[in-house]
PDB file of C-alpha atoms in Angstrom:
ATOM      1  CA  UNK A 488      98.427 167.801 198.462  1.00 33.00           C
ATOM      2  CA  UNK A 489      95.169 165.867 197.250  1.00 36.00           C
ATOM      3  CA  UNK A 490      96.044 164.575 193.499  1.00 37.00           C
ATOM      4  CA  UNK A 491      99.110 165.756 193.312  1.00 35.00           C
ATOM      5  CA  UNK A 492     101.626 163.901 190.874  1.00 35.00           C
ATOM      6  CA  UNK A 493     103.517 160.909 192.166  1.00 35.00           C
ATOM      7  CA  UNK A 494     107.283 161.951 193.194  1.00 34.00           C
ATOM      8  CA  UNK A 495     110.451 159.285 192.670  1.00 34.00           C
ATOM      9  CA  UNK A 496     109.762 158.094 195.891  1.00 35.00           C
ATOM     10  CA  UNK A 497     106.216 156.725 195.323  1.00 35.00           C
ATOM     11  CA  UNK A 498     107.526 154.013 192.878  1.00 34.00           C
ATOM     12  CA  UNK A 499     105.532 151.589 194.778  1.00 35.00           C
ATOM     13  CA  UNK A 500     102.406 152.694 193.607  1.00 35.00           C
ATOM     14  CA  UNK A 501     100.979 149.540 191.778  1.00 36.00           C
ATOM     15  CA  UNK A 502      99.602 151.308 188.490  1.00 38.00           C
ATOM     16  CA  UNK A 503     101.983 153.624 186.629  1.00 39.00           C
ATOM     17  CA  UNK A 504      99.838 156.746 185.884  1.00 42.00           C
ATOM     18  CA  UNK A 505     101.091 157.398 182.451  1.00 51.00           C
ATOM     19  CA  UNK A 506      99.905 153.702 181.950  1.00 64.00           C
ATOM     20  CA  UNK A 507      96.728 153.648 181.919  1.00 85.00           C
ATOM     21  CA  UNK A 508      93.814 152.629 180.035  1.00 89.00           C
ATOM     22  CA  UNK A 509      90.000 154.001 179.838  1.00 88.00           C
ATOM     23  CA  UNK A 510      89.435 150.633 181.353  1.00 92.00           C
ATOM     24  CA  UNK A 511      92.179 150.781 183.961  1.00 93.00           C
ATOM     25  CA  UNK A 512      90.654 154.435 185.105  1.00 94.00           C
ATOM     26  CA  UNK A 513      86.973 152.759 185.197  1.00 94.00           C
ATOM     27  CA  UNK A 514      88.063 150.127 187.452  1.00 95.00           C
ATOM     28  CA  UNK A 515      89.934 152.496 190.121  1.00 94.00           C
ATOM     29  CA  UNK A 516      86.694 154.519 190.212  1.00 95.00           C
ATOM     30  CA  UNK A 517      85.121 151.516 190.795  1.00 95.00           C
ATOM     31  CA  UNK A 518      87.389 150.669 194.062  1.00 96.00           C
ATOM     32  CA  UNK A 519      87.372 153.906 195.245  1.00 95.00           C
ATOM     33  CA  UNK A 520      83.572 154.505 194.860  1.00 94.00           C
ATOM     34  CA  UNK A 521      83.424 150.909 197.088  1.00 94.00           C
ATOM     35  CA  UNK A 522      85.985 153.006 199.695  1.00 93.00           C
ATOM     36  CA  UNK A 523      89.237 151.560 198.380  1.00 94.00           C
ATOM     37  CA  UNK A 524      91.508 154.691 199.864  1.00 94.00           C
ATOM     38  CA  UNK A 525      94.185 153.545 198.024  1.00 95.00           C
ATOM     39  CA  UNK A 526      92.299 153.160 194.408  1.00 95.00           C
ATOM     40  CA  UNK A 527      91.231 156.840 195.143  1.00 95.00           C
ATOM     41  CA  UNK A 528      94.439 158.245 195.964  1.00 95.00           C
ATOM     42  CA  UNK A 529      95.977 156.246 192.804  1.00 95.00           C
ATOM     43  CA  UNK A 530      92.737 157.392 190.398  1.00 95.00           C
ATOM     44  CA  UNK A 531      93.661 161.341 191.727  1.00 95.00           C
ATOM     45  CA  UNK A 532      96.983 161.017 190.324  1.00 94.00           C
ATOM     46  CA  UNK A 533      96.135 159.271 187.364  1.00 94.00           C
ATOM     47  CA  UNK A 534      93.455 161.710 186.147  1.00 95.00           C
ATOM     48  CA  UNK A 535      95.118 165.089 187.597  1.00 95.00           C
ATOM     49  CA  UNK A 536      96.450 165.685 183.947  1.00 94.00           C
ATOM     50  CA  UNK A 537      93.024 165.216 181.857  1.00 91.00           C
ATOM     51  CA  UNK A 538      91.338 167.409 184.912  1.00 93.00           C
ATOM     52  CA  UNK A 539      94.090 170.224 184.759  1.00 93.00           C
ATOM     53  CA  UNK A 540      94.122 170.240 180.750  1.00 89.00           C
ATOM     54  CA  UNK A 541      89.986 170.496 180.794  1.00 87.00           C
ATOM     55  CA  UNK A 542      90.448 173.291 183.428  1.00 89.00           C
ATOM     56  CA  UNK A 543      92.749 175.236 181.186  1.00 87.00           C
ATOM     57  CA  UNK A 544      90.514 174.886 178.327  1.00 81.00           C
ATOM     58  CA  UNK A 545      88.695 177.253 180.083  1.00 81.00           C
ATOM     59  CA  UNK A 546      91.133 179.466 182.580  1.00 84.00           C
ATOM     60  CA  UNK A 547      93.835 181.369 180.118  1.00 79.00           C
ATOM     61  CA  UNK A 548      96.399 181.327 182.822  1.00 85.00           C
ATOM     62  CA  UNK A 549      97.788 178.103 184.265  1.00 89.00           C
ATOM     63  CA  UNK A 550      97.670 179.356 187.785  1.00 90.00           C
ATOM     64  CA  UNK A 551      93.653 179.711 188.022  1.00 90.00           C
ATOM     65  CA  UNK A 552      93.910 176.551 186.236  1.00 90.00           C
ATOM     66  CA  UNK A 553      95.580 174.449 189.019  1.00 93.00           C
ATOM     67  CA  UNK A 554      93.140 176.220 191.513  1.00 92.00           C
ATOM     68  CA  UNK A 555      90.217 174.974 189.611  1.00 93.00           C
ATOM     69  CA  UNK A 556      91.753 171.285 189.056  1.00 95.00           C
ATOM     70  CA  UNK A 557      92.856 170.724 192.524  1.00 95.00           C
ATOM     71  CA  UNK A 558      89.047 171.948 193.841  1.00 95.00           C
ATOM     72  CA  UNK A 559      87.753 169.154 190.792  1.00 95.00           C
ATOM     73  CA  UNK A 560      90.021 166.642 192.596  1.00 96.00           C
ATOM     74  CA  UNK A 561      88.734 168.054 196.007  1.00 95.00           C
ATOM     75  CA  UNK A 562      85.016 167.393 194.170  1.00 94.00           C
ATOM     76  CA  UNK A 563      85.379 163.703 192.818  1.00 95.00           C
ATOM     77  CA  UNK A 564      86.955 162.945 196.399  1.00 95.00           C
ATOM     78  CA  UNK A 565      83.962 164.078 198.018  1.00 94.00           C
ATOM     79  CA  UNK A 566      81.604 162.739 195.342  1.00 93.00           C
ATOM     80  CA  UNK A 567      83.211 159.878 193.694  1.00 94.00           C
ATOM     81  CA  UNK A 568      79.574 157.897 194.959  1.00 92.00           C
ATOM     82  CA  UNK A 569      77.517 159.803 192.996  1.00 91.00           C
ATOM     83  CA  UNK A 570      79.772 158.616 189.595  1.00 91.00           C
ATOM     84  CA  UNK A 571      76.824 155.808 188.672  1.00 87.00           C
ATOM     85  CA  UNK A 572      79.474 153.604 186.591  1.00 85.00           C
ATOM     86  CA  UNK A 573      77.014 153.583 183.418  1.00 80.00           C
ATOM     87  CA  UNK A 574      79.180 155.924 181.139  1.00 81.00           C
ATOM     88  CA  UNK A 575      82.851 156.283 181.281  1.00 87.00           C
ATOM     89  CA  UNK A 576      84.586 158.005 184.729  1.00 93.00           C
ATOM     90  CA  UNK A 577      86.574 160.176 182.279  1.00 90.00           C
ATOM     91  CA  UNK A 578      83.119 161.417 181.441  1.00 86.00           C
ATOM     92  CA  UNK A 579      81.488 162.117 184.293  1.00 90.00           C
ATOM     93  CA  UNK A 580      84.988 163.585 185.182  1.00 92.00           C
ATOM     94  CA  UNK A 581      84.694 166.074 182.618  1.00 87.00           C
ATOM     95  CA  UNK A 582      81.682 167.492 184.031  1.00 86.00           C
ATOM     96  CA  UNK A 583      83.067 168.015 187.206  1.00 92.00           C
ATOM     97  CA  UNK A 584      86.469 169.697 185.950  1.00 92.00           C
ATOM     98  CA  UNK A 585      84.063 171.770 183.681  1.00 87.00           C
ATOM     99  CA  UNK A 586      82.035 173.087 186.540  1.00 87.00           C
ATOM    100  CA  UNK A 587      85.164 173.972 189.065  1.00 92.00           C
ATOM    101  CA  UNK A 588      86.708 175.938 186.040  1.00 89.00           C
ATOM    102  CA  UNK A 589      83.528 177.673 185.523  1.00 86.00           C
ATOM    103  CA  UNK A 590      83.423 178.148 189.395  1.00 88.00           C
ATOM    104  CA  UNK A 591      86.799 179.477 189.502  1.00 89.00           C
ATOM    105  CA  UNK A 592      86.463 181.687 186.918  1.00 85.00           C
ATOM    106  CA  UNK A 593      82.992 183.192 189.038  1.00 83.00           C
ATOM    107  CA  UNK A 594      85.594 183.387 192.138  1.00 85.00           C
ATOM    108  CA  UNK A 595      88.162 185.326 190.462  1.00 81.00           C
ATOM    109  CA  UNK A 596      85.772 188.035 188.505  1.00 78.00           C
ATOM    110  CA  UNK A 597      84.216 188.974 192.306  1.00 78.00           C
ATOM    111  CA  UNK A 598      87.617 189.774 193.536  1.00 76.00           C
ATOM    112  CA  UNK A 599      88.586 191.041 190.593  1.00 66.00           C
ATOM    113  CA  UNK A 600      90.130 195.225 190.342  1.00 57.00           C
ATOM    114  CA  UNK A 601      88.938 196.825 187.384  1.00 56.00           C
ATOM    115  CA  UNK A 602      91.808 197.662 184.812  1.00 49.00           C
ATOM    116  CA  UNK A 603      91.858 198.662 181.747  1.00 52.00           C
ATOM    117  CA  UNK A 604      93.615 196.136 179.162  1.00 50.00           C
ATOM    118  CA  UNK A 605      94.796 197.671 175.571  1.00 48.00           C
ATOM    119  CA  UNK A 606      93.778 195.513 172.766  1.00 51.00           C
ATOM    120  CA  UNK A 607      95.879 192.761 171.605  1.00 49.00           C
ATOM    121  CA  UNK A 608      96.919 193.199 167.746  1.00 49.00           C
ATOM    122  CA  UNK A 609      95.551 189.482 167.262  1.00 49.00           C
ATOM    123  CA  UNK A 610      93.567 186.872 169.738  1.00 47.00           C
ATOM    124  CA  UNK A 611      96.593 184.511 171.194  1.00 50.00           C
ATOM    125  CA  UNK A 612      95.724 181.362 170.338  1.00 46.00           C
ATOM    126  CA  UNK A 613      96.398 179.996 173.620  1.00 46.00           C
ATOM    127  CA  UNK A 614      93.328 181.539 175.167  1.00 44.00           C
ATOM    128  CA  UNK A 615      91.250 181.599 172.113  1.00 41.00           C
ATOM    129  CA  UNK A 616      87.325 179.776 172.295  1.00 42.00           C
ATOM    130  CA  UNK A 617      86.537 178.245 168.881  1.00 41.00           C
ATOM    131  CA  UNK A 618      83.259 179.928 169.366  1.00 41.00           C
ATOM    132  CA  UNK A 619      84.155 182.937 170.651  1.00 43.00           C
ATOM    133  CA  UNK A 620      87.165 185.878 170.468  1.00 44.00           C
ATOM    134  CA  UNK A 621      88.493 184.906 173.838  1.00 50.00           C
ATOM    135  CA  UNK A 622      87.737 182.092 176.415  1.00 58.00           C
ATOM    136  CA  UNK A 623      86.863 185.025 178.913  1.00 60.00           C
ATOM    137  CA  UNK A 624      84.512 186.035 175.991  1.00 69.00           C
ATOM    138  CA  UNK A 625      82.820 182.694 175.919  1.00 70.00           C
ATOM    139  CA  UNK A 626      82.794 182.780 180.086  1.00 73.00           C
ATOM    140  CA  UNK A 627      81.219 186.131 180.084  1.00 77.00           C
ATOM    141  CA  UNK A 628      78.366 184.711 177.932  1.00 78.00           C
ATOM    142  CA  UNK A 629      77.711 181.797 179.240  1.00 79.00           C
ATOM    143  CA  UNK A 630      77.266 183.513 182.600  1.00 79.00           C
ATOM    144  CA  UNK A 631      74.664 185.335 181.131  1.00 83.00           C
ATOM    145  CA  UNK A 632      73.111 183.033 178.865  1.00 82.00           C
ATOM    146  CA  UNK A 633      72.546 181.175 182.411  1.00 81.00           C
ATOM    147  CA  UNK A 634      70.821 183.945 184.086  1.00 83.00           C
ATOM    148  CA  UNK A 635      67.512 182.804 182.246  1.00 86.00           C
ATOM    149  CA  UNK A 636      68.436 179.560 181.033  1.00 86.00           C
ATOM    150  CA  UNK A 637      70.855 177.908 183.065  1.00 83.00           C
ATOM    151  CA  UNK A 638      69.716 174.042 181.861  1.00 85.00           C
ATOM    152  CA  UNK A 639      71.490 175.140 178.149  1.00 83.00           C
ATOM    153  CA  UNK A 640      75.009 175.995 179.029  1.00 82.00           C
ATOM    154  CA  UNK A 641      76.271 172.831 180.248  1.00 82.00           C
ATOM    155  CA  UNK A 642      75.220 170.894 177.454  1.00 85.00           C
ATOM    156  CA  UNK A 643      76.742 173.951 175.034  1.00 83.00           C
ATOM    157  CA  UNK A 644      80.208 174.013 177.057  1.00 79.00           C
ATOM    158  CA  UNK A 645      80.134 170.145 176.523  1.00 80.00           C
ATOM    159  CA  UNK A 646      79.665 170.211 172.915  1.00 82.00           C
ATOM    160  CA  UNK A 647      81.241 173.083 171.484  1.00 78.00           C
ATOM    161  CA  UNK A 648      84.243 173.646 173.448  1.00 72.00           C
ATOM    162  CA  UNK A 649      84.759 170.176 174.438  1.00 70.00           C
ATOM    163  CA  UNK A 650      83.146 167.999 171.858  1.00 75.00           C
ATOM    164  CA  UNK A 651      81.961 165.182 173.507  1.00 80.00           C
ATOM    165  CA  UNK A 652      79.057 163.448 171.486  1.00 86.00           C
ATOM    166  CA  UNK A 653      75.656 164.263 171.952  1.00 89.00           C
ATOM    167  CA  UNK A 654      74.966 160.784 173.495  1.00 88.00           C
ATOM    168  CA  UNK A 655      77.516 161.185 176.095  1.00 85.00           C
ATOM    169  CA  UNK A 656      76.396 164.487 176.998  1.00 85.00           C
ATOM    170  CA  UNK A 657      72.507 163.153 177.274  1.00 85.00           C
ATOM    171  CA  UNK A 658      73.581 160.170 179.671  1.00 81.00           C
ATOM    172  CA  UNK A 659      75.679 162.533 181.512  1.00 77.00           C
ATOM    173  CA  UNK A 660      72.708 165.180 182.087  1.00 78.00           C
ATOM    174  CA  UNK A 661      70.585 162.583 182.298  1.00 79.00           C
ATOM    175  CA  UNK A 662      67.912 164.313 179.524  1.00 86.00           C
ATOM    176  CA  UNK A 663      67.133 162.423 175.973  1.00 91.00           C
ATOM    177  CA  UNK A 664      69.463 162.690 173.385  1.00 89.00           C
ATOM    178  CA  UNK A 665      66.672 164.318 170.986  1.00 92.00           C
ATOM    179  CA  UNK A 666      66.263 167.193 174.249  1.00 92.00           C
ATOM    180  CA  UNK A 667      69.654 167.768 173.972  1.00 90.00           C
ATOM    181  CA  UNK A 668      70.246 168.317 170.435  1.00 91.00           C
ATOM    182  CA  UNK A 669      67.572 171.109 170.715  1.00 92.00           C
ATOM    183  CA  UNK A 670      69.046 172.509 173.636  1.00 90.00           C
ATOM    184  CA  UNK A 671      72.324 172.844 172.253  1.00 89.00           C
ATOM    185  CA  UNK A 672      71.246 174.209 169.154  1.00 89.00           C
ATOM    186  CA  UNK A 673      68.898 176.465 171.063  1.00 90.00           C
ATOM    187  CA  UNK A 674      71.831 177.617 173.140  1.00 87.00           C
ATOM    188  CA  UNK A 675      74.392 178.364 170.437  1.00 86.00           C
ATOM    189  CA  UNK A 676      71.023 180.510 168.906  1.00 87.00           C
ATOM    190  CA  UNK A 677      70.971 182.576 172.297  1.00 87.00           C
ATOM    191  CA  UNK A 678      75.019 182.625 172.475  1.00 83.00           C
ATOM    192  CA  UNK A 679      75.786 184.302 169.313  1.00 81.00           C
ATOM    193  CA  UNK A 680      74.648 187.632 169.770  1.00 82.00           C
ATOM    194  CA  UNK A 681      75.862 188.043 173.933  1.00 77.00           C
ATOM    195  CA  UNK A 682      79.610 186.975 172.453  1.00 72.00           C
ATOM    196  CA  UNK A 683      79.320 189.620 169.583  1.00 60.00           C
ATOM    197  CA  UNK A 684      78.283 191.814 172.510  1.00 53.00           C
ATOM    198  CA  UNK A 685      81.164 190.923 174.378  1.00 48.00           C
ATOM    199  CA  UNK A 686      83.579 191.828 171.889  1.00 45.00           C
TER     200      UNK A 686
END
């Protein structure tokens, strides 16, 4: 299965995953972007537990989460040439894991049954947004705030529920940082009242 961990018997593999640095991860994109089949196959591993832990900030349950990692994996093995080596891989990783959650999560509320759920006494904390009652919560806003403008909820995901810096987040959507700020703080604005609607 693509990225999935190393078992006993892959000992040989030259880079321990557990081992590795920012740096170390930078230069196995590197390889692999230049078609190093081996660096790709060793970056997979080595990232598949930042990719499935950004994929359950999102998905509550840990099965949708592995669905949505394993199609990110799927994603940077497909696209790993597009990763322009001028921020961190980690970064640009992030993106990707955010948007197969995100693409999961559409998946799985089309073939989704209708029940109705009784109201938990108080939010588990293990599926909990920081700016919203429920991750779903936050999911079912965004996909509307992105009905009309779909160019603010990346940058909002990136900052609020991730917290990457607003200087990562320009480089990585490729707007200025001063554009960003506004669209994040233009987005929040617009969130607010679809996730008291949501709750």
């Amino acid at each position: 299965m693509l990225g999935a961990p190393a078992s006993p018997q892959h000992e040989e593999s030259p880079i321990a995953s557990d081992a590795l640095s920012l740096d170390d991860i930078d230069e196995l994109a590197r390889r692999a972007k230049d078609g190093d089949r081996d660096a790709l196959e060793a970056l997979l591993s080595a990232v598949r537990p930042r990719v499935l832990s950004t994929c359950r900030g999102v998905l509550p349950h840990l099965a949708d989460a592995e669905d949505a990692c394993q199609e990110a994996l799927i994603s940077v093995a497909a696209k790993i040439g597009t990763w322009t080596g001028s921020a961190r891989f980690t970064t640009w990783l992030h993106v990707v894991a955010v948007n197969a959650a995100r693409s999961t999560y559409r998946r799985l509320k089309r073939q989704a049954v209708p029940v109705e759920v009784m109201p938990a006494d108080r939010p588990d904390p293990r599926t909990t947004s920081v700016i919203a009652g429920t991750r779903l919560d936050l999911l079912e806003a965004m996909e509307k705030l992105e009905v009309d403008h779909p160019q603010l909820v990346e940058p909002l995901l990136l900052r609020d529920v991730y917290g990457l810096p607003y200087d990562e987040i320009a480089g990585l959507v490729d707007v200025p940082l001063g554009t960003i700020k506004a669209q994040i703080h233009r987005g929040r604005r617009l969130a607010r009242p679809l996730l008291r609607e949501s709750e």
